[in-house]
Amino acid sequence: MKKYLILAVLAISTIAGTAQTKTWTNDPAHSRLGFVVKHLTVSEIDGRFADFSVKVTTSKADYSDAQIDLTAKVASINTDVEARDTHLKSADFFDAEKFPTLTFKSTSLKKVSKTKGKLYGNLTFHGITKPVILDVTYFGTVVNAMNNAETAGFQIKGVVKRSDFDLGPKFPEAMLSDNVQIVANVEFSPNK
């Protein structure tokens, strides 16, 4: 009996050991974490966080078990207008001095089709954490001819409410939409 138990444990260990866990990180030169907000109800203003990093840990080829951790430096916000960026970093909005980072930690990834999924997780900024659901599109995986690295591409989209994060409460919907669109295009390669 003891012999069979040892064999069973060895077999399970061998099977479990064949699943290779990979950690992927984003390529900063080919990744963008952006947002779009409506201004005065008649136009859209976009911006991005220029300094961010994403780590994805997965053991499955379809990424269904992916654990995703994103960190962005709030002070890297960039809308191409310096005065607006300074205002967004102030206590009126993000309060970058008090809350220097924005984070997202996934809780699950649900496959919808071969290339689409729903990403569930917790978004934290301005001292507040809220659950969010984001749409994911997988563009595929190739070998990058420049560095011979396996490279996977994704687009992540979603909408968050700035009121949920107490962001810019002095600015009404007629001036600045409550809904903020998130649009991220990210290339990942596995760590070596």
PDB file of C-alpha atoms in Angstrom:
ATOM      1  CA  MET A   1       0.000   0.000   0.000  1.00  0.00           C
ATOM      2  CA  LYS A   2       2.796   2.369   0.969  1.00  0.00           C
ATOM      3  CA  LYS A   3       4.533   1.628  -2.347  1.00  0.00           C
ATOM      4  CA  TYR A   4       1.402   2.583  -4.333  1.00  0.00           C
ATOM      5  CA  LEU A   5       0.996   5.785  -2.345  1.00  0.00           C
ATOM      6  CA  ILE A   6       4.597   6.812  -3.107  1.00  0.00           C
ATOM      7  CA  LEU A   7       4.089   6.024  -6.818  1.00  0.00           C
ATOM      8  CA  ALA A   8       0.874   8.079  -6.893  1.00  0.00           C
ATOM      9  CA  VAL A   9       2.610  11.066  -5.272  1.00  0.00           C
ATOM     10  CA  LEU A  10       5.503  10.796  -7.758  1.00  0.00           C
ATOM     11  CA  ALA A  11       3.079  10.618 -10.695  1.00  0.00           C
ATOM     12  CA  ILE A  12       1.145  13.668  -9.517  1.00  0.00           C
ATOM     13  CA  SER A  13       4.394  15.566  -8.910  1.00  0.00           C
ATOM     14  CA  THR A  14       5.612  14.718 -12.394  1.00  0.00           C
ATOM     15  CA  ILE A  15       2.353  15.834 -14.017  1.00  0.00           C
ATOM     16  CA  ALA A  16       2.278  19.048 -11.974  1.00  0.00           C
ATOM     17  CA  GLY A  17       5.921  19.683 -12.821  1.00  0.00           C
ATOM     18  CA  THR A  18       5.230  19.626 -16.570  1.00  0.00           C
ATOM     19  CA  ALA A  19       3.151  22.810 -16.375  1.00  0.00           C
ATOM     20  CA  GLN A  20       5.759  25.519 -16.851  1.00  0.00           C
ATOM     21  CA  THR A  21       4.889  28.760 -15.148  1.00  0.00           C
ATOM     22  CA  LYS A  22       6.018  31.768 -17.165  1.00  0.00           C
ATOM     23  CA  THR A  23       6.304  35.356 -16.081  1.00  0.00           C
ATOM     24  CA  TRP A  24       5.746  37.883 -18.847  1.00  0.00           C
ATOM     25  CA  THR A  25       6.519  41.592 -18.608  1.00  0.00           C
ATOM     26  CA  ASN A  26       5.431  44.410 -20.863  1.00  0.00           C
ATOM     27  CA  ASP A  27       7.722  46.011 -23.427  1.00  0.00           C
ATOM     28  CA  PRO A  28       7.592  49.727 -22.452  1.00  0.00           C
ATOM     29  CA  ALA A  29       8.481  50.910 -25.966  1.00  0.00           C
ATOM     30  CA  HIS A  30       5.507  49.037 -27.429  1.00  0.00           C
ATOM     31  CA  SER A  31       2.936  49.429 -24.655  1.00  0.00           C
ATOM     32  CA  ARG A  32       0.540  52.234 -23.844  1.00  0.00           C
ATOM     33  CA  LEU A  33      -1.788  52.725 -20.869  1.00  0.00           C
ATOM     34  CA  GLY A  34      -4.277  55.344 -21.985  1.00  0.00           C
ATOM     35  CA  PHE A  35      -7.568  56.923 -21.031  1.00  0.00           C
ATOM     36  CA  VAL A  36     -10.243  59.034 -22.699  1.00  0.00           C
ATOM     37  CA  VAL A  37     -12.633  61.454 -20.991  1.00  0.00           C
ATOM     38  CA  LYS A  38     -15.357  63.644 -22.480  1.00  0.00           C
ATOM     39  CA  HIS A  39     -14.905  67.418 -22.033  1.00  0.00           C
ATOM     40  CA  LEU A  40     -17.882  69.834 -21.965  1.00  0.00           C
ATOM     41  CA  THR A  41     -19.990  66.980 -23.450  1.00  0.00           C
ATOM     42  CA  VAL A  42     -18.734  67.847 -26.959  1.00  0.00           C
ATOM     43  CA  SER A  43     -15.167  66.528 -27.282  1.00  0.00           C
ATOM     44  CA  GLU A  44     -12.908  63.785 -26.018  1.00  0.00           C
ATOM     45  CA  ILE A  45      -9.524  64.353 -24.413  1.00  0.00           C
ATOM     46  CA  ASP A  46      -7.083  61.482 -24.199  1.00  0.00           C
ATOM     47  CA  GLY A  47      -3.999  60.916 -22.142  1.00  0.00           C
ATOM     48  CA  ARG A  48      -1.753  58.214 -20.826  1.00  0.00           C
ATOM     49  CA  PHE A  49       0.461  57.116 -17.987  1.00  0.00           C
ATOM     50  CA  ALA A  50       3.945  57.108 -19.516  1.00  0.00           C
ATOM     51  CA  ASP A  51       5.602  55.123 -16.692  1.00  0.00           C
ATOM     52  CA  PHE A  52       3.916  51.808 -15.977  1.00  0.00           C
ATOM     53  CA  SER A  53       4.799  48.143 -15.722  1.00  0.00           C
ATOM     54  CA  VAL A  54       2.788  44.960 -16.017  1.00  0.00           C
ATOM     55  CA  LYS A  55       3.697  41.461 -14.877  1.00  0.00           C
ATOM     56  CA  VAL A  56       1.682  38.438 -16.034  1.00  0.00           C
ATOM     57  CA  THR A  57       2.235  35.020 -14.468  1.00  0.00           C
ATOM     58  CA  THR A  58       0.658  32.041 -16.226  1.00  0.00           C
ATOM     59  CA  SER A  59       1.192  28.330 -16.788  1.00  0.00           C
ATOM     60  CA  LYS A  60      -1.438  27.857 -19.501  1.00  0.00           C
ATOM     61  CA  ALA A  61      -0.991  28.646 -23.188  1.00  0.00           C
ATOM     62  CA  ASP A  62      -4.441  30.276 -23.317  1.00  0.00           C
ATOM     63  CA  TYR A  63      -3.605  32.559 -20.333  1.00  0.00           C
ATOM     64  CA  SER A  64      -6.784  31.387 -18.535  1.00  0.00           C
ATOM     65  CA  ASP A  65      -4.916  31.164 -15.216  1.00  0.00           C
ATOM     66  CA  ALA A  66      -3.097  34.490 -15.674  1.00  0.00           C
ATOM     67  CA  GLN A  67      -2.310  36.603 -12.633  1.00  0.00           C
ATOM     68  CA  ILE A  68      -1.848  40.223 -13.719  1.00  0.00           C
ATOM     69  CA  ASP A  69      -0.224  42.997 -11.702  1.00  0.00           C
ATOM     70  CA  LEU A  70      -0.006  46.540 -13.063  1.00  0.00           C
ATOM     71  CA  THR A  71       1.613  49.548 -11.426  1.00  0.00           C
ATOM     72  CA  ALA A  72       1.611  53.052 -12.926  1.00  0.00           C
ATOM     73  CA  LYS A  73       3.265  56.185 -11.580  1.00  0.00           C
ATOM     74  CA  VAL A  74       0.585  58.867 -11.331  1.00  0.00           C
ATOM     75  CA  ALA A  75       3.176  61.643 -11.841  1.00  0.00           C
ATOM     76  CA  SER A  76       3.777  60.246 -15.348  1.00  0.00           C
ATOM     77  CA  ILE A  77       0.307  61.318 -16.520  1.00  0.00           C
ATOM     78  CA  ASN A  78       0.546  62.975 -19.921  1.00  0.00           C
ATOM     79  CA  THR A  79      -2.212  64.663 -21.942  1.00  0.00           C
ATOM     80  CA  ASP A  80       0.200  66.743 -24.063  1.00  0.00           C
ATOM     81  CA  VAL A  81      -0.794  69.913 -22.174  1.00  0.00           C
ATOM     82  CA  GLU A  82       1.578  70.675 -19.310  1.00  0.00           C
ATOM     83  CA  ALA A  83      -0.867  72.903 -17.383  1.00  0.00           C
ATOM     84  CA  ARG A  84      -3.576  70.239 -17.556  1.00  0.00           C
ATOM     85  CA  ASP A  85      -1.124  67.522 -16.482  1.00  0.00           C
ATOM     86  CA  THR A  86      -0.077  69.633 -13.487  1.00  0.00           C
ATOM     87  CA  HIS A  87      -3.744  70.120 -12.561  1.00  0.00           C
ATOM     88  CA  LEU A  88      -4.466  66.373 -12.878  1.00  0.00           C
ATOM     89  CA  LYS A  89      -1.542  65.615 -10.534  1.00  0.00           C
ATOM     90  CA  SER A  90      -2.897  68.085  -7.949  1.00  0.00           C
ATOM     91  CA  ALA A  91      -5.228  67.399  -5.017  1.00  0.00           C
ATOM     92  CA  ASP A  92      -8.174  68.421  -7.265  1.00  0.00           C
ATOM     93  CA  PHE A  93      -7.749  65.087  -9.084  1.00  0.00           C
ATOM     94  CA  PHE A  94      -5.166  62.320  -8.542  1.00  0.00           C
ATOM     95  CA  ASP A  95      -3.182  63.986  -5.719  1.00  0.00           C
ATOM     96  CA  ALA A  96       0.035  62.379  -7.000  1.00  0.00           C
ATOM     97  CA  GLU A  97       2.060  63.525  -4.008  1.00  0.00           C
ATOM     98  CA  LYS A  98      -0.207  61.699  -1.546  1.00  0.00           C
ATOM     99  CA  PHE A  99      -1.131  58.763  -3.856  1.00  0.00           C
ATOM    100  CA  PRO A 100       1.873  58.221  -6.154  1.00  0.00           C
ATOM    101  CA  THR A 101       0.782  54.935  -7.751  1.00  0.00           C
ATOM    102  CA  LEU A 102      -2.173  53.422  -9.536  1.00  0.00           C
ATOM    103  CA  THR A 103      -2.439  49.625  -9.361  1.00  0.00           C
ATOM    104  CA  PHE A 104      -4.497  46.839 -10.861  1.00  0.00           C
ATOM    105  CA  LYS A 105      -4.454  43.255  -9.588  1.00  0.00           C
ATOM    106  CA  SER A 106      -6.445  40.620 -11.426  1.00  0.00           C
ATOM    107  CA  THR A 107      -8.737  38.179  -9.666  1.00  0.00           C
ATOM    108  CA  SER A 108      -9.740  36.099 -12.713  1.00  0.00           C
ATOM    109  CA  LEU A 109      -9.781  35.929 -16.493  1.00  0.00           C
ATOM    110  CA  LYS A 110     -12.789  34.403 -18.261  1.00  0.00           C
ATOM    111  CA  LYS A 111     -12.453  33.306 -21.864  1.00  0.00           C
ATOM    112  CA  VAL A 112     -15.334  34.506 -24.090  1.00  0.00           C
ATOM    113  CA  SER A 113     -13.975  33.306 -27.437  1.00  0.00           C
ATOM    114  CA  LYS A 114     -10.648  32.253 -28.940  1.00  0.00           C
ATOM    115  CA  THR A 115      -9.334  35.848 -28.864  1.00  0.00           C
ATOM    116  CA  LYS A 116     -11.588  37.638 -26.377  1.00  0.00           C
ATOM    117  CA  GLY A 117     -11.990  37.560 -22.636  1.00  0.00           C
ATOM    118  CA  LYS A 118     -13.229  39.362 -19.537  1.00  0.00           C
ATOM    119  CA  LEU A 119     -10.606  40.443 -17.034  1.00  0.00           C
ATOM    120  CA  TYR A 120     -11.771  40.858 -13.435  1.00  0.00           C
ATOM    121  CA  GLY A 121      -9.691  42.612 -10.831  1.00  0.00           C
ATOM    122  CA  ASN A 122      -9.211  45.393  -8.321  1.00  0.00           C
ATOM    123  CA  LEU A 123      -8.206  48.880  -9.425  1.00  0.00           C
ATOM    124  CA  THR A 124      -6.650  51.151  -6.812  1.00  0.00           C
ATOM    125  CA  PHE A 125      -5.910  54.843  -7.096  1.00  0.00           C
ATOM    126  CA  HIS A 126      -6.560  58.005  -5.126  1.00  0.00           C
ATOM    127  CA  GLY A 127      -6.609  55.814  -2.004  1.00  0.00           C
ATOM    128  CA  ILE A 128      -9.665  53.823  -3.135  1.00  0.00           C
ATOM    129  CA  THR A 129      -9.928  50.226  -4.376  1.00  0.00           C
ATOM    130  CA  LYS A 130     -12.854  49.088  -6.524  1.00  0.00           C
ATOM    131  CA  PRO A 131     -13.558  45.923  -8.511  1.00  0.00           C
ATOM    132  CA  VAL A 132     -13.563  46.427 -12.287  1.00  0.00           C
ATOM    133  CA  ILE A 133     -14.304  44.300 -15.344  1.00  0.00           C
ATOM    134  CA  LEU A 134     -12.280  44.904 -18.498  1.00  0.00           C
ATOM    135  CA  ASP A 135     -12.568  43.536 -22.039  1.00  0.00           C
ATOM    136  CA  VAL A 136      -9.462  41.796 -23.380  1.00  0.00           C
ATOM    137  CA  THR A 137      -8.578  41.101 -27.004  1.00  0.00           C
ATOM    138  CA  TYR A 138      -5.656  38.786 -27.732  1.00  0.00           C
ATOM    139  CA  PHE A 139      -3.912  39.705 -31.009  1.00  0.00           C
ATOM    140  CA  GLY A 140      -1.604  36.690 -31.063  1.00  0.00           C
ATOM    141  CA  THR A 141       1.952  35.646 -30.342  1.00  0.00           C
ATOM    142  CA  VAL A 142       4.967  35.938 -32.652  1.00  0.00           C
ATOM    143  CA  VAL A 143       8.742  35.810 -32.429  1.00  0.00           C
ATOM    144  CA  ASN A 144      10.100  39.359 -32.594  1.00  0.00           C
ATOM    145  CA  ALA A 145      12.738  39.433 -35.358  1.00  0.00           C
ATOM    146  CA  MET A 146      14.623  42.249 -33.582  1.00  0.00           C
ATOM    147  CA  ASN A 147      15.397  40.289 -30.401  1.00  0.00           C
ATOM    148  CA  ASN A 148      14.184  36.717 -31.100  1.00  0.00           C
ATOM    149  CA  ALA A 149      11.840  37.001 -28.102  1.00  0.00           C
ATOM    150  CA  GLU A 150       8.392  35.462 -28.012  1.00  0.00           C
ATOM    151  CA  THR A 151       5.983  38.422 -28.021  1.00  0.00           C
ATOM    152  CA  ALA A 152       2.250  38.449 -27.257  1.00  0.00           C
ATOM    153  CA  GLY A 153      -0.052  41.393 -27.953  1.00  0.00           C
ATOM    154  CA  PHE A 154      -3.220  42.403 -26.131  1.00  0.00           C
ATOM    155  CA  GLN A 155      -5.688  45.266 -26.010  1.00  0.00           C
ATOM    156  CA  ILE A 156      -7.585  45.949 -22.784  1.00  0.00           C
ATOM    157  CA  LYS A 157     -10.591  48.273 -22.668  1.00  0.00           C
ATOM    158  CA  GLY A 158     -13.093  49.274 -20.047  1.00  0.00           C
ATOM    159  CA  VAL A 159     -14.933  52.106 -18.369  1.00  0.00           C
ATOM    160  CA  VAL A 160     -14.541  53.326 -14.804  1.00  0.00           C
ATOM    161  CA  LYS A 161     -16.395  56.105 -13.031  1.00  0.00           C
ATOM    162  CA  ARG A 162     -14.231  58.867 -11.614  1.00  0.00           C
ATOM    163  CA  SER A 163     -16.870  59.400  -8.893  1.00  0.00           C
ATOM    164  CA  ASP A 164     -16.165  55.848  -7.632  1.00  0.00           C
ATOM    165  CA  PHE A 165     -12.607  56.991  -6.900  1.00  0.00           C
ATOM    166  CA  ASP A 166     -13.501  60.503  -5.658  1.00  0.00           C
ATOM    167  CA  LEU A 167     -11.546  61.933  -8.586  1.00  0.00           C
ATOM    168  CA  GLY A 168     -12.300  65.572  -9.379  1.00  0.00           C
ATOM    169  CA  PRO A 169     -15.514  65.835  -7.343  1.00  0.00           C
ATOM    170  CA  LYS A 170     -15.636  69.627  -7.883  1.00  0.00           C
ATOM    171  CA  PHE A 171     -16.034  69.146 -11.638  1.00  0.00           C
ATOM    172  CA  PRO A 172     -19.594  68.290 -12.737  1.00  0.00           C
ATOM    173  CA  GLU A 173     -20.555  65.882 -15.524  1.00  0.00           C
ATOM    174  CA  ALA A 174     -21.295  68.822 -17.842  1.00  0.00           C
ATOM    175  CA  MET A 175     -17.636  69.816 -17.615  1.00  0.00           C
ATOM    176  CA  LEU A 176     -15.942  66.423 -17.374  1.00  0.00           C
ATOM    177  CA  SER A 177     -17.641  63.065 -17.927  1.00  0.00           C
ATOM    178  CA  ASP A 178     -17.935  60.733 -14.982  1.00  0.00           C
ATOM    179  CA  ASN A 179     -17.162  57.808 -17.295  1.00  0.00           C
ATOM    180  CA  VAL A 180     -13.492  57.402 -18.111  1.00  0.00           C
ATOM    181  CA  GLN A 181     -12.551  54.970 -20.865  1.00  0.00           C
ATOM    182  CA  ILE A 182      -9.439  52.892 -20.332  1.00  0.00           C
ATOM    183  CA  VAL A 183      -7.579  51.749 -23.429  1.00  0.00           C
ATOM    184  CA  ALA A 184      -4.340  49.795 -23.045  1.00  0.00           C
ATOM    185  CA  ASN A 185      -2.323  48.236 -25.855  1.00  0.00           C
ATOM    186  CA  VAL A 186       0.401  46.031 -24.475  1.00  0.00           C
ATOM    187  CA  GLU A 187       3.142  43.764 -25.819  1.00  0.00           C
ATOM    188  CA  PHE A 188       4.547  41.123 -23.471  1.00  0.00           C
ATOM    189  CA  SER A 189       7.596  38.861 -23.577  1.00  0.00           C
ATOM    190  CA  PRO A 190       8.535  36.140 -21.074  1.00  0.00           C
ATOM    191  CA  ASN A 191      11.341  36.818 -18.621  1.00  0.00           C
ATOM    192  CA  LYS A 192      14.457  34.769 -19.254  1.00  0.00           C
TER     193      LYS A 192
END
